[in-house]
Coordinates of C-alpha atoms and ligand atoms in Angstrom, one line a residue:
M199 CA 0.0 0.0 0.0
S200 CA 1.5 3.4 -1.0
A201 CA 1.7 6.4 1.2
S202 CA -1.0 8.1 -0.9
D203 CA -3.5 5.4 0.1
A204 CA -3.6 6.7 3.7
Y205 CA -5.6 9.6 5.1
D206 CA -6.6 10.5 8.6
V207 CA -10.3 10.5 7.6
V208 CA -12.2 8.9 4.7
V209 CA -15.7 10.3 4.1
I210 CA -18.1 8.3 1.9
G211 CA -20.6 10.5 0.2
A212 CA -20.5 14.2 -0.7
G213 CA -23.9 15.5 0.5
A214 CA -24.6 17.8 3.4
G215 CA -23.6 15.3 6.0
G216 CA -20.4 14.1 4.4
M217 CA -19.2 17.5 3.2
T218 CA -19.8 19.0 6.6
A219 CA -17.8 16.2 8.3
A220 CA -15.0 16.5 5.7
A221 CA -14.8 20.3 6.0
I222 CA -14.7 20.2 9.8
A223 CA -12.1 17.4 10.0
A224 CA -9.9 19.4 7.6
A225 CA -10.4 22.6 9.5
E226 CA -9.2 20.7 12.6
G227 CA -6.0 19.8 10.7
L228 CA -6.7 16.3 9.6
S229 CA -6.0 14.9 6.1
V230 CA -9.3 14.0 4.4
L231 CA -10.4 12.0 1.4
V232 CA -14.0 12.2 0.2
I233 CA -15.2 9.4 -2.0
E234 CA -18.3 10.1 -4.1
K235 CA -20.1 7.5 -6.1
T236 CA -21.5 9.9 -8.8
E237 CA -19.8 12.5 -11.0
F238 CA -21.3 15.3 -8.8
V239 CA -21.2 16.6 -5.2
G240 CA -24.5 17.5 -3.6
G241 CA -26.8 14.5 -3.5
T242 CA -30.3 15.1 -2.5
T243 CA -29.0 18.2 -0.6
S244 CA -28.6 20.0 -3.8
W245 CA -32.2 19.4 -4.8
S246 CA -33.6 20.3 -1.4
G247 CA -35.1 23.5 0.0
G248 CA -31.9 23.9 2.0
M249 CA -33.8 24.6 5.2
V250 CA -31.8 23.9 8.3
W251 CA -33.7 23.5 11.6
I252 CA -31.5 24.4 14.5
P253 CA -33.3 25.6 17.7
V254 CA -31.7 28.3 19.9
N255 CA -29.4 29.3 17.1
S256 CA -27.6 32.6 17.7
K257 CA -29.4 34.3 14.7
I258 CA -32.9 34.0 16.2
K259 CA -32.2 37.1 18.4
Q260 CA -30.8 39.0 15.4
A261 CA -34.1 38.3 13.7
G262 CA -36.0 39.8 16.7
L263 CA -37.4 36.5 17.7
D264 CA -37.1 34.4 20.9
D265 CA -36.2 30.8 21.6
S266 CA -34.9 29.0 24.6
L267 CA -33.4 25.6 25.3
S268 CA -36.4 24.7 27.6
D269 CA -39.0 25.7 24.9
A270 CA -37.1 23.7 22.2
A271 CA -36.9 20.7 24.6
D272 CA -40.6 21.0 25.4
Y273 CA -41.4 21.2 21.7
L274 CA -39.3 18.2 20.8
A275 CA -40.7 16.2 23.8
S276 CA -44.2 16.6 22.5
T277 CA -43.5 16.1 18.8
V278 CA -40.9 13.3 19.1
P279 CA -42.4 11.4 22.0
E280 CA -40.1 8.3 21.8
I281 CA -37.5 8.3 24.5
E282 CA -35.1 5.7 23.1
N283 CA -32.6 8.2 21.7
A284 CA -33.4 11.2 23.8
D285 CA -29.7 11.7 24.4
L286 CA -29.1 12.4 20.7
R287 CA -31.8 15.1 20.7
D288 CA -30.3 16.7 23.8
T289 CA -26.9 16.7 22.0
F290 CA -28.5 18.2 18.9
L291 CA -30.1 21.0 21.0
K292 CA -26.8 21.7 22.8
R293 CA -24.4 21.4 19.9
G294 CA -26.5 22.5 16.9
P295 CA -25.9 26.3 17.6
E296 CA -22.2 25.5 18.2
A297 CA -22.0 23.7 14.8
V298 CA -23.5 26.8 13.0
E299 CA -21.0 29.1 14.7
Y300 CA -18.0 26.9 13.9
L301 CA -19.1 26.4 10.3
E302 CA -19.5 30.1 9.7
A303 CA -16.1 30.8 11.3
N304 CA -14.1 28.1 9.5
T305 CA -15.9 27.3 6.2
E306 CA -17.8 29.0 3.4
V307 CA -21.2 28.0 5.0
R308 CA -23.3 31.1 5.7
L309 CA -26.9 30.8 7.1
Q310 CA -29.6 33.3 7.7
P311 CA -32.8 33.1 9.8
V312 CA -36.1 32.6 8.1
K313 CA -38.3 34.9 10.2
T314 CA -41.6 33.5 9.1
Y315 CA -41.7 29.8 8.9
P316 CA -43.7 28.2 11.7
D317 CA -42.9 24.9 13.3
Y318 CA -45.2 22.2 11.8
Y319 CA -47.2 21.7 15.0
P320 CA -47.7 25.3 16.2
E321 CA -50.3 24.2 18.8
K322 CA -47.7 22.2 20.7
P323 CA -45.8 23.7 23.7
G324 CA -42.6 25.5 22.9
A325 CA -43.4 25.9 19.1
T326 CA -42.0 29.0 17.3
V327 CA -43.4 31.0 14.4
G328 CA -40.0 31.3 12.7
G329 CA -36.2 31.7 13.3
R330 CA -35.5 28.2 14.3
V331 CA -35.1 27.5 10.7
L332 CA -32.1 28.9 8.9
E333 CA -31.5 29.0 5.1
P334 CA -28.3 29.2 3.2
V335 CA -27.3 32.6 2.0
S336 CA -27.3 32.7 -1.8
F337 CA -24.0 31.8 -3.4
D338 CA -22.4 32.7 -6.6
G339 CA -21.6 29.4 -8.4
A340 CA -19.0 31.2 -10.5
R341 CA -16.8 31.2 -7.4
L342 CA -16.4 27.5 -8.0
G343 CA -14.7 28.2 -11.3
A344 CA -14.2 25.1 -13.4
N345 CA -15.6 23.0 -10.5
F346 CA -19.1 24.5 -11.0
G347 CA -19.9 21.6 -13.3
R348 CA -19.3 19.2 -10.4
L349 CA -22.2 20.6 -8.4
R350 CA -25.3 18.6 -8.9
P351 CA -27.8 20.9 -10.6
P352 CA -31.2 21.6 -8.9
L353 CA -34.3 19.8 -10.1
P354 CA -35.3 21.4 -13.5
E355 CA -38.9 21.9 -12.2
F356 CA -37.6 24.3 -9.6
T357 CA -35.8 26.5 -12.1
L358 CA -37.0 29.0 -14.7
F359 CA -35.9 29.4 -18.3
G360 CA -33.9 26.1 -18.1
G361 CA -31.6 27.0 -15.3
M362 CA -32.4 30.2 -13.3
M363 CA -32.9 29.6 -9.6
V364 CA -35.1 32.0 -7.6
N365 CA -35.5 32.4 -3.9
R366 CA -38.6 32.7 -1.6
L367 CA -38.5 36.5 -1.8
D368 CA -38.3 36.6 -5.7
I369 CA -41.4 34.5 -6.2
P370 CA -44.0 37.2 -5.1
H371 CA -42.3 39.7 -7.4
L372 CA -42.3 37.3 -10.4
R373 CA -46.0 36.7 -9.8
K374 CA -46.6 40.5 -10.0
F375 CA -44.7 40.9 -13.2
G376 CA -46.4 43.5 -15.3
R377 CA -48.8 44.5 -12.5
S378 CA -46.4 46.3 -10.1
F379 CA -43.6 48.7 -11.3
R380 CA -41.2 47.6 -8.5
S381 CA -41.8 43.9 -9.1
T382 CA -41.5 44.2 -12.9
L383 CA -38.1 46.0 -12.4
R384 CA -36.9 43.4 -10.0
S385 CA -38.0 40.5 -12.2
M386 CA -36.3 42.1 -15.2
R387 CA -33.0 42.6 -13.2
L388 CA -33.1 38.9 -12.3
V389 CA -33.7 37.8 -15.9
S390 CA -31.0 40.0 -17.3
Q391 CA -28.5 38.8 -14.7
Y392 CA -29.4 35.3 -15.6
A393 CA -28.9 36.0 -19.3
L394 CA -25.4 37.4 -18.6
Q395 CA -24.5 34.3 -16.5
R396 CA -25.6 32.0 -19.3
L397 CA -23.0 33.5 -21.6
R398 CA -20.4 31.9 -19.3
A399 CA -22.1 28.9 -17.7
P400 CA -24.5 26.2 -18.7
R401 CA -27.0 27.4 -16.0
G402 CA -27.6 30.4 -13.8
T403 CA -24.8 30.9 -11.2
T404 CA -26.9 32.7 -8.6
L405 CA -27.7 29.7 -6.3
H406 CA -30.3 29.4 -3.6
L407 CA -31.8 26.8 -1.3
G408 CA -30.2 23.4 -1.1
N409 CA -28.0 24.1 -4.1
A410 CA -26.5 27.1 -2.3
L411 CA -25.8 24.9 0.7
A412 CA -24.2 22.2 -1.3
A413 CA -22.2 24.8 -3.2
R414 CA -21.0 26.5 0.0
L415 CA -19.9 23.1 1.4
Y416 CA -18.2 22.2 -1.8
A417 CA -16.4 25.6 -1.8
S418 CA -15.2 24.8 1.7
L419 CA -13.7 21.5 0.6
L420 CA -12.0 23.2 -2.3
A421 CA -10.6 25.9 -0.1
R422 CA -8.9 23.3 2.0
N423 CA -7.7 21.3 -1.0
I424 CA -9.6 18.2 0.2
E425 CA -9.3 15.4 -2.3
I426 CA -12.6 14.2 -3.8
W427 CA -12.6 11.0 -5.8
F428 CA -15.6 11.1 -8.1
G429 CA -17.3 8.1 -9.7
T430 CA -15.7 5.8 -7.0
S431 CA -17.6 3.1 -5.2
V432 CA -16.7 1.8 -1.7
E433 CA -17.2 -2.0 -1.6
H434 CA -16.5 -2.7 2.1
L435 CA -14.9 -1.4 5.2
L436 CA -11.4 -2.6 6.3
V437 CA -11.8 -4.0 9.8
E438 CA -8.9 -5.1 12.0
D439 CA -9.1 -5.9 15.8
D440 CA -12.8 -4.9 15.9
A441 CA -11.9 -1.4 14.6
V442 CA -12.5 0.2 11.2
R443 CA -9.2 1.0 9.6
G444 CA -10.2 2.1 6.1
V445 CA -12.3 1.2 3.1
G446 CA -11.9 -1.0 0.0
I447 CA -12.9 0.7 -3.2
A448 CA -13.7 -1.0 -6.5
V449 CA -11.1 -0.6 -9.2
S450 CA -10.7 -2.4 -12.6
S451 CA -8.1 -4.8 -11.1
G452 CA -10.4 -5.7 -8.1
S453 CA -10.5 -3.9 -4.8
R454 CA -8.1 -1.2 -3.6
P455 CA -7.6 -0.6 0.1
I456 CA -7.5 3.0 1.4
V457 CA -6.3 3.5 5.0
A458 CA -8.2 5.8 7.3
R459 CA -5.9 6.4 10.3
K460 CA -8.6 8.1 12.5
G461 CA -11.8 6.9 11.0
V462 CA -14.4 6.5 8.2
V463 CA -17.5 8.6 8.0
L464 CA -20.6 7.1 6.3
A465 CA -22.7 9.7 4.6
T466 CA -24.2 8.1 1.5
G467 CA -27.7 9.6 2.0
G468 CA -29.8 6.7 3.2
F469 CA -31.7 4.0 1.2
S470 CA -34.6 5.8 -0.5
H471 CA -33.8 3.9 -3.8
D472 CA -33.0 0.5 -2.5
Q473 CA -36.0 -1.8 -2.9
N474 CA -34.7 -4.4 -0.5
F475 CA -34.4 -2.0 2.4
R476 CA -37.7 -0.3 1.4
G477 CA -39.3 -3.7 1.5
R478 CA -37.9 -4.4 4.9
Y479 CA -38.7 -1.1 6.6
F480 CA -41.5 0.7 4.7
P481 CA -45.2 -0.2 4.8
S482 CA -46.3 -1.8 1.6
A483 CA -48.7 1.2 0.9
A484 CA -45.7 3.4 0.5
G485 CA -45.0 1.9 -2.9
A486 CA -41.7 2.7 -4.7
V487 CA -41.7 6.4 -5.4
S488 CA -39.0 8.6 -4.0
A489 CA -38.2 12.3 -4.4
A490 CA -34.6 11.8 -3.2
S491 CA -31.6 11.6 -5.5
P492 CA -31.3 8.1 -7.1
A493 CA -27.8 7.6 -5.7
G494 CA -29.2 6.9 -2.2
T495 CA -29.2 3.1 -2.5
G496 CA -28.4 2.2 1.1
D497 CA -24.6 1.6 0.5
G498 CA -23.6 3.1 3.8
L499 CA -26.0 0.9 5.7
R500 CA -25.0 -2.3 3.8
I501 CA -21.3 -2.0 4.4
A502 CA -21.8 -0.9 8.0
I503 CA -24.1 -3.9 8.8
A504 CA -21.5 -6.2 7.3
A505 CA -19.0 -4.7 9.8
G506 CA -21.3 -5.4 12.8
A507 CA -23.4 -2.1 12.9
S508 CA -26.9 -2.0 14.2
V509 CA -29.9 -0.3 12.6
G510 CA -32.4 1.7 14.7
T511 CA -35.9 0.6 13.8
H512 CA -37.9 1.9 16.7
V513 CA -39.3 4.8 14.7
A514 CA -42.7 6.5 14.4
S515 CA -42.2 6.3 10.6
P516 CA -39.4 4.8 8.6
A517 CA -39.1 7.8 6.3
Y518 CA -40.0 11.5 5.8
W519 CA -42.8 11.7 3.4
V520 CA -44.2 14.0 0.7
P521 CA -47.0 13.6 -1.8
A522 CA -45.6 13.5 -5.3
S523 CA -46.8 13.6 -8.9
R524 CA -45.0 11.8 -11.6
F525 CA -44.4 12.8 -15.2
Q526 CA -42.0 12.4 -18.1
R527 CA -39.7 15.2 -19.0
A528 CA -39.1 16.3 -22.6
D529 CA -35.8 14.5 -22.7
G530 CA -37.6 11.2 -21.7
S531 CA -36.4 11.1 -18.1
A532 CA -38.9 10.3 -15.4
G533 CA -39.7 13.2 -13.1
V534 CA -41.1 13.2 -9.5
F535 CA -42.6 16.5 -8.3
P536 CA -42.7 16.8 -4.5
H537 CA -45.8 18.8 -3.5
T538 CA -44.1 20.4 -0.5
V539 CA -45.4 23.9 -0.2
T540 CA -46.5 25.3 -3.5
D541 CA -50.1 24.1 -4.0
R542 CA -51.8 21.8 -1.4
A543 CA -52.5 24.5 1.1
K544 CA -53.7 27.2 -1.3
P545 CA -57.4 28.0 -1.5
G546 CA -59.4 25.9 -4.0
V547 CA -57.9 22.5 -4.1
I548 CA -58.9 19.3 -2.3
A549 CA -57.4 15.8 -2.2
V550 CA -59.6 12.7 -2.7
N551 CA -59.1 9.0 -2.4
R552 CA -60.3 6.3 -4.8
Y553 CA -63.7 6.5 -3.3
G554 CA -64.0 10.2 -4.1
N555 CA -63.8 11.2 -0.5
R556 CA -61.5 13.7 1.2
F557 CA -59.2 12.0 3.7
V558 CA -56.9 14.7 5.1
N559 CA -56.6 18.4 5.9
E560 CA -54.6 19.2 2.7
A561 CA -52.8 22.1 4.4
L562 CA -51.0 20.0 6.9
S563 CA -47.3 19.3 6.5
Y564 CA -46.3 17.1 3.6
H565 CA -45.3 14.4 6.1
E566 CA -48.7 14.4 7.8
F567 CA -50.4 14.4 4.4
V568 CA -48.7 11.2 3.4
L569 CA -49.2 9.5 6.8
A570 CA -53.0 10.1 6.1
M571 CA -52.5 8.5 2.6
L572 CA -50.8 5.5 4.2
R573 CA -53.6 5.1 6.8
D574 CA -56.2 5.5 4.1
G575 CA -54.4 3.0 1.8
N576 CA -54.6 0.6 4.8
D577 CA -51.2 -0.7 3.9
A578 CA -52.3 -1.8 0.4
A579 CA -50.0 -0.6 -2.4
G580 CA -51.2 1.1 -5.6
R581 CA -54.3 2.9 -4.3
S582 CA -55.0 6.1 -6.1
F583 CA -55.2 9.6 -4.7
Y584 CA -55.9 12.8 -6.7
L585 CA -55.7 16.5 -6.1
V586 CA -58.8 18.2 -7.6
C587 CA -59.2 21.9 -8.5
D588 CA -60.7 24.2 -11.0
R589 CA -59.3 26.5 -13.8
H590 CA -59.2 29.5 -11.5
F591 CA -56.9 27.6 -9.0
L592 CA -54.7 26.2 -11.7
W593 CA -54.2 29.7 -13.2
A594 CA -53.6 31.4 -9.9
Y595 CA -51.4 28.9 -8.1
G596 CA -50.4 26.1 -10.5
L597 CA -50.5 22.4 -9.7
G598 CA -47.4 20.3 -9.3
R599 CA -44.8 21.2 -11.9
I600 CA -47.4 23.2 -13.8
R601 CA -46.7 26.9 -13.0
P602 CA -49.2 29.6 -12.3
F603 CA -50.4 31.5 -15.3
T604 CA -49.7 28.6 -17.7
L605 CA -51.8 29.3 -20.8
R606 CA -51.2 26.0 -22.7
L607 CA -52.2 23.0 -20.7
K608 CA -52.7 20.6 -23.7
R609 CA -49.3 18.9 -23.4
Y610 CA -49.9 18.1 -19.7
V611 CA -53.4 16.8 -20.6
R612 CA -52.1 14.8 -23.6
S613 CA -49.5 13.0 -21.5
G614 CA -52.1 12.1 -18.8
E615 CA -50.3 14.1 -16.1
L616 CA -53.2 16.5 -15.9
I617 CA -56.8 15.2 -16.2
E618 CA -59.3 17.8 -17.5
A619 CA -63.1 17.6 -17.7
P620 CA -65.9 20.1 -18.3
G621 CA -67.8 19.0 -15.2
I622 CA -67.2 17.1 -11.9
D623 CA -69.1 14.0 -13.2
A624 CA -66.9 13.8 -16.2
L625 CA -63.9 14.2 -14.1
A626 CA -65.1 11.4 -11.8
D627 CA -65.4 9.1 -14.9
L628 CA -61.9 9.9 -16.0
I629 CA -60.3 9.2 -12.6
G630 CA -62.4 6.1 -12.0
V631 CA -64.4 7.4 -9.0
E632 CA -68.2 7.1 -8.5
R633 CA -69.8 10.2 -9.9
S634 CA -72.2 10.7 -7.0
A635 CA -69.3 10.4 -4.5
L636 CA -67.1 13.0 -6.1
S637 CA -69.9 15.5 -6.6
A638 CA -71.1 15.0 -3.0
T639 CA -67.5 15.6 -1.8
V640 CA -67.1 18.8 -3.9
D641 CA -70.6 20.1 -3.0
K642 CA -70.0 19.5 0.7
Y643 CA -66.6 21.3 0.6
N644 CA -68.0 24.2 -1.5
A645 CA -71.0 24.8 0.8
H646 CA -68.7 25.9 3.6
A647 CA -65.8 27.2 1.4
Q648 CA -68.0 30.0 0.2
V649 CA -67.6 31.5 3.7
G650 CA -64.0 30.3 4.2
L651 CA -64.8 27.4 6.5
D652 CA -63.8 23.7 6.4
P653 CA -65.7 22.1 9.2
E654 CA -64.7 18.6 8.0
F655 CA -60.9 19.0 8.3
G656 CA -60.3 22.5 9.5
R657 CA -58.1 23.8 6.7
G658 CA -56.5 27.1 7.7
T659 CA -56.9 26.7 11.4
T660 CA -53.2 27.0 12.4
I661 CA -50.6 29.6 11.7
Y662 CA -48.5 26.9 9.8
Q663 CA -51.4 26.2 7.4
R664 CA -52.2 29.8 6.8
H665 CA -48.5 30.5 6.2
L666 CA -48.7 28.1 3.3
G667 CA -52.0 29.5 2.0
D668 CA -52.5 32.7 0.1
A669 CA -52.3 35.6 2.5
G670 CA -54.2 37.8 0.1
H671 CA -57.2 35.5 0.0
R672 CA -59.9 36.3 2.6
P673 CA -61.4 35.2 4.9
N674 CA -59.4 32.0 5.0
P675 CA -56.1 31.8 3.1
C676 CA -56.5 28.1 2.6
V677 CA -60.1 27.8 1.6
A678 CA -62.0 28.7 -1.6
P679 CA -64.8 26.9 -3.5
I680 CA -64.1 24.7 -6.6
E681 CA -66.6 25.9 -9.1
Q682 CA -65.2 27.3 -12.3
P683 CA -65.0 24.8 -15.2
P684 CA -63.0 23.1 -16.6
F685 CA -62.1 21.0 -13.6
Y686 CA -58.7 19.2 -13.1
A687 CA -57.3 16.3 -11.3
M688 CA -53.7 15.2 -10.8
R689 CA -52.7 11.8 -9.4
I690 CA -50.4 11.9 -6.4
Y691 CA -48.4 9.1 -4.8
P692 CA -46.8 8.7 -1.4
A693 CA -43.1 9.4 -1.8
D694 CA -40.2 9.8 0.5
L695 CA -37.9 12.8 0.8
G696 CA -35.3 10.8 2.8
T697 CA -35.1 7.8 5.1
A698 CA -35.4 8.0 8.9
V699 CA -34.3 4.4 9.6
G700 CA -30.6 4.4 9.8
L701 CA -27.5 3.3 11.7
R702 CA -27.6 3.6 15.5
T703 CA -25.0 6.1 16.7
D704 CA -23.9 7.6 20.0
C705 CA -23.6 11.3 20.8
H706 CA -20.3 11.5 19.0
A707 CA -21.8 10.1 15.8
R708 CA -20.0 6.8 16.3
V709 CA -21.8 3.8 14.8
L710 CA -23.0 1.3 17.4
R711 CA -23.2 -2.4 17.5
N712 CA -26.3 -4.3 18.6
N713 CA -24.9 -4.4 22.2
R714 CA -24.7 -0.6 22.0
T715 CA -20.9 -0.4 22.0
A716 CA -19.2 1.9 19.6
I717 CA -17.3 0.6 16.6
T718 CA -14.0 2.3 16.8
G719 CA -13.3 4.3 13.7
L720 CA -16.8 4.3 12.2
Y721 CA -19.0 7.3 12.1
A722 CA -22.3 8.1 10.4
C723 CA -24.2 11.3 9.6
G724 CA -26.9 12.6 7.3
N725 CA -29.5 10.0 6.4
D726 CA -27.1 7.1 7.0
M727 CA -27.4 7.9 10.7
G728 CA -30.7 6.9 12.2
S729 CA -32.8 10.1 12.4
I730 CA -32.8 11.7 15.8
M731 CA -36.4 12.6 15.0
N732 CA -37.4 9.0 14.7
G733 CA -39.6 9.6 11.7
N734 CA -41.5 12.5 13.3
Y735 CA -41.4 15.8 11.4
P736 CA -41.5 18.7 13.9
G737 CA -40.4 21.5 11.6
P738 CA -38.7 22.7 8.3
G739 CA -35.2 21.4 8.0
I740 CA -35.2 18.5 10.4
T741 CA -32.9 16.4 8.3
L742 CA -30.4 19.0 7.3
G743 CA -30.2 20.5 10.8
P744 CA -29.1 17.2 12.3
A745 CA -26.9 16.4 9.2
L746 CA -24.9 19.6 9.7
T747 CA -24.8 19.1 13.5
F748 CA -23.7 15.5 13.5
G749 CA -21.4 16.0 10.6
Y750 CA -19.7 18.7 12.7
I751 CA -19.7 16.5 15.8
A752 CA -18.1 13.6 13.8
G753 CA -15.4 15.9 12.4
R754 CA -14.6 17.3 15.8
H755 CA -14.5 14.0 17.5
L756 CA -12.2 12.5 14.9
A757 CA -9.8 15.5 15.5
Q758 CA -10.0 15.1 19.3
T759 CA -8.9 11.5 19.1
Y760 CA -6.1 12.5 16.7
S761 CA -2.6 11.5 17.8
E762 CA -0.3 11.6 14.7
P763 CA 2.4 14.3 14.6
R764 CA 1.4 17.4 12.7
A765 CA 4.7 17.5 10.7
Q766 CA 3.7 14.3 8.8
K767 CA 0.5 16.0 7.7
N768 CA 2.0 19.0 6.1
G769 CA 3.8 16.9 3.6
H770 CA 0.6 15.2 2.8
E771 CA -1.2 18.5 2.3
E772 CA 1.4 19.5 -0.3
R773 CA 0.7 16.4 -2.3
Q774 CA -3.1 17.0 -2.0
E775 CA -3.1 19.9 -4.3
E776 CA -1.6 18.1 -7.2
R777 CA -3.9 15.1 -6.6
Q778 CA -7.0 17.2 -6.3
E779 CA -9.8 15.5 -8.3
R780 CA -7.4 13.1 -9.9
G781 CA -9.4 10.2 -8.5
P782 CA -8.3 6.6 -8.0
A783 CA -6.1 4.9 -10.6
Ligands
LIG846 C1 -37.3 18.2 -2.9 C2 -36.7 18.0 -1.5 C3 -36.6 19.0 -0.7 C4 -36.0 18.9 0.6 N1 -35.9 20.0 1.4 C5 -35.4 19.8 2.6 C6 -35.2 20.9 3.5 O1 -35.5 22.1 3.1 N2 -34.6 20.7 4.7 C7 -34.3 19.5 5.1 O2 -33.8 19.3 6.2 N3 -34.4 18.4 4.3 C8 -34.9 18.5 3.1 N4 -35.0 17.5 2.3 C9 -34.4 16.2 2.7 C10 -32.8 16.4 2.6 O3 -32.5 16.9 1.3 C11 -32.1 15.1 2.7 O4 -32.5 14.4 3.9 C12 -30.6 15.4 2.9 O5 -30.1 16.2 1.8 C13 -29.7 14.2 3.0 O6 -28.4 14.5 3.2 P1 -27.2 13.5 3.1 O7 -26.0 14.2 3.3 O8 -27.6 12.4 4.1 O9 -27.4 12.8 1.7 P2 -27.2 13.4 0.2 O10 -27.3 14.9 0.2 O11 -28.1 12.6 -0.7 O12 -25.7 13.0 -0.1 C14 -25.3 11.6 -0.2 C15 -24.1 11.5 -1.2 O13 -23.6 10.2 -1.1 C16 -23.3 9.7 -2.4 N5 -23.2 8.3 -2.3 C17 -24.2 7.4 -2.3 N6 -23.7 6.1 -2.2 C18 -22.4 6.3 -2.2 C19 -21.3 5.3 -2.2 N7 -21.5 4.0 -2.1 N8 -20.0 5.8 -2.2 C20 -19.8 7.1 -2.3 N9 -20.8 8.1 -2.4 C21 -22.0 7.6 -2.3 C22 -24.5 10.3 -3.2 O14 -24.1 10.3 -4.6 C23 -24.6 11.7 -2.6 O15 -23.7 12.6 -3.3 C24 -35.6 17.6 1.0 C25 -35.6 16.5 0.1 C26 -36.1 16.7 -1.2 C27 -36.1 15.6 -2.1

């Protein structure tokens, strides 16, 4: 084995968890290799909203809001009732704010508070209306130089003009284009900036949301000359004397060992796309649809289990859920649109099951929405669910990937993604539901919607639901009748945003065996680590908040157990620059 095959730390997977652990370990002076299976950094993180839920973070006060450790603990106690891994949630509360401060001081990560984004159960003790959630500050992708092409692009459905990202604050202005002078000016500035950027790059370089977070982490790795081997697959862990000493990667001649002197961090993003693990941990009603990046195939779990790791299965739910519609893109690829916040809670849409009945308050969180689908599906796969609305709703708010103010709907109708009918009875025929049932459901909803009420499910009764509604719609931002033909339906499926079942760890992010002892040299973070929320979804950013926190904890712990002389590392750092991105032979 050559000297170049040894590092202090080997990180597997370049998403939020892995890149955080790598950046921190390097900031602490360790030599780090990141192994990434695909040709891109970013994983699902780069497709995500980039929301990072960290209670009691230091920015809450700057935003003029309040939070306290005891409020946050009360809130978590009522929304994550399981006690099994309460120690991990305590660690998260205590060290999450520290992780943010350290990241901002030592890396390119910059976060800002989202002032108005309520916790998902605002009626529970200790809930806040905003500020617990942080978002990445926009990032100029041009700063990555030639490496910009290595950043996984956002989902095309979340960009405009084939590659322009917009943030939360831009959207209301774009909607008022042509109707407000200020908004028109701002929109034109955005578009002209984008046009200029496209002269130099294949997509817009002003990055927001999860793409900005992934870009900022990637920039942090580049700044410290951390080696990243793209297109490289780890086959197994090297185990000696009950401790993990490195990894074996697949090369043309077989397997090549890479030594990790201090430890290996598993951060391969969970198992959303592995049908075996899904079959083992998901209810059958969940089906096979996932909104997560296809590279999450459970590799981290598989190689850890082979080395004696245990998986935490005492969860309220095995995954974090989102209702999703499916479609085919113009290039023939299959698309999955996650209905997170854009349509379900807006006034004038309902969800129905195959009997034509409503089954949920559509304005609840995406996770609660799918839990209701799973309950309604009674654990039987393949049951159909539809969102139903009228032309006015579709025009004003859009549906799925169909944007507001879309004039030409024919291509969506032709492909079957959007179902259109002149009346509710005809719509019922097209979606295979009893006519009388669907019209009774719509009539019942409309009768109260005229006055902004939803006695059946209580749409718009909490600050969270109203936040996702249309603030300009009175009296209830989440309720309006469905009455202007033509009428539309779109099929939705239960899908996951990421897995909650994962490797058991201790408070240092070290992977545990079944007997709860730590495997020396093996760490997990991101979705490879069993979620500290146990499949409950208390607020926006509850996977990325823990991913950054435990990535940070892993990086710091690896450094604290470091014992090699520094002199040896400096020589290594010199070699790193020339090997940057060279990859394995
Ligand atoms: C549309 C959408 C919006 C979301 N919004 C939010 C949000 O706002 N806030 C939030 O908290 N969560 C959000 N989520 C969930 C969140 O994005 C994920 O839970 C999170 O990104 C997972 O981070 P990770 O680091 O574990 O994995 P990833 O970001 O997926 O990174 C894993 C990396 O590991 C690589 N990899 C896989 N296998 C191997 C292997 N064998 N060897 C080497 N590399 C490997 C992958 O290619 C990938 O690059 C959202 C999810 C979706 C789909």
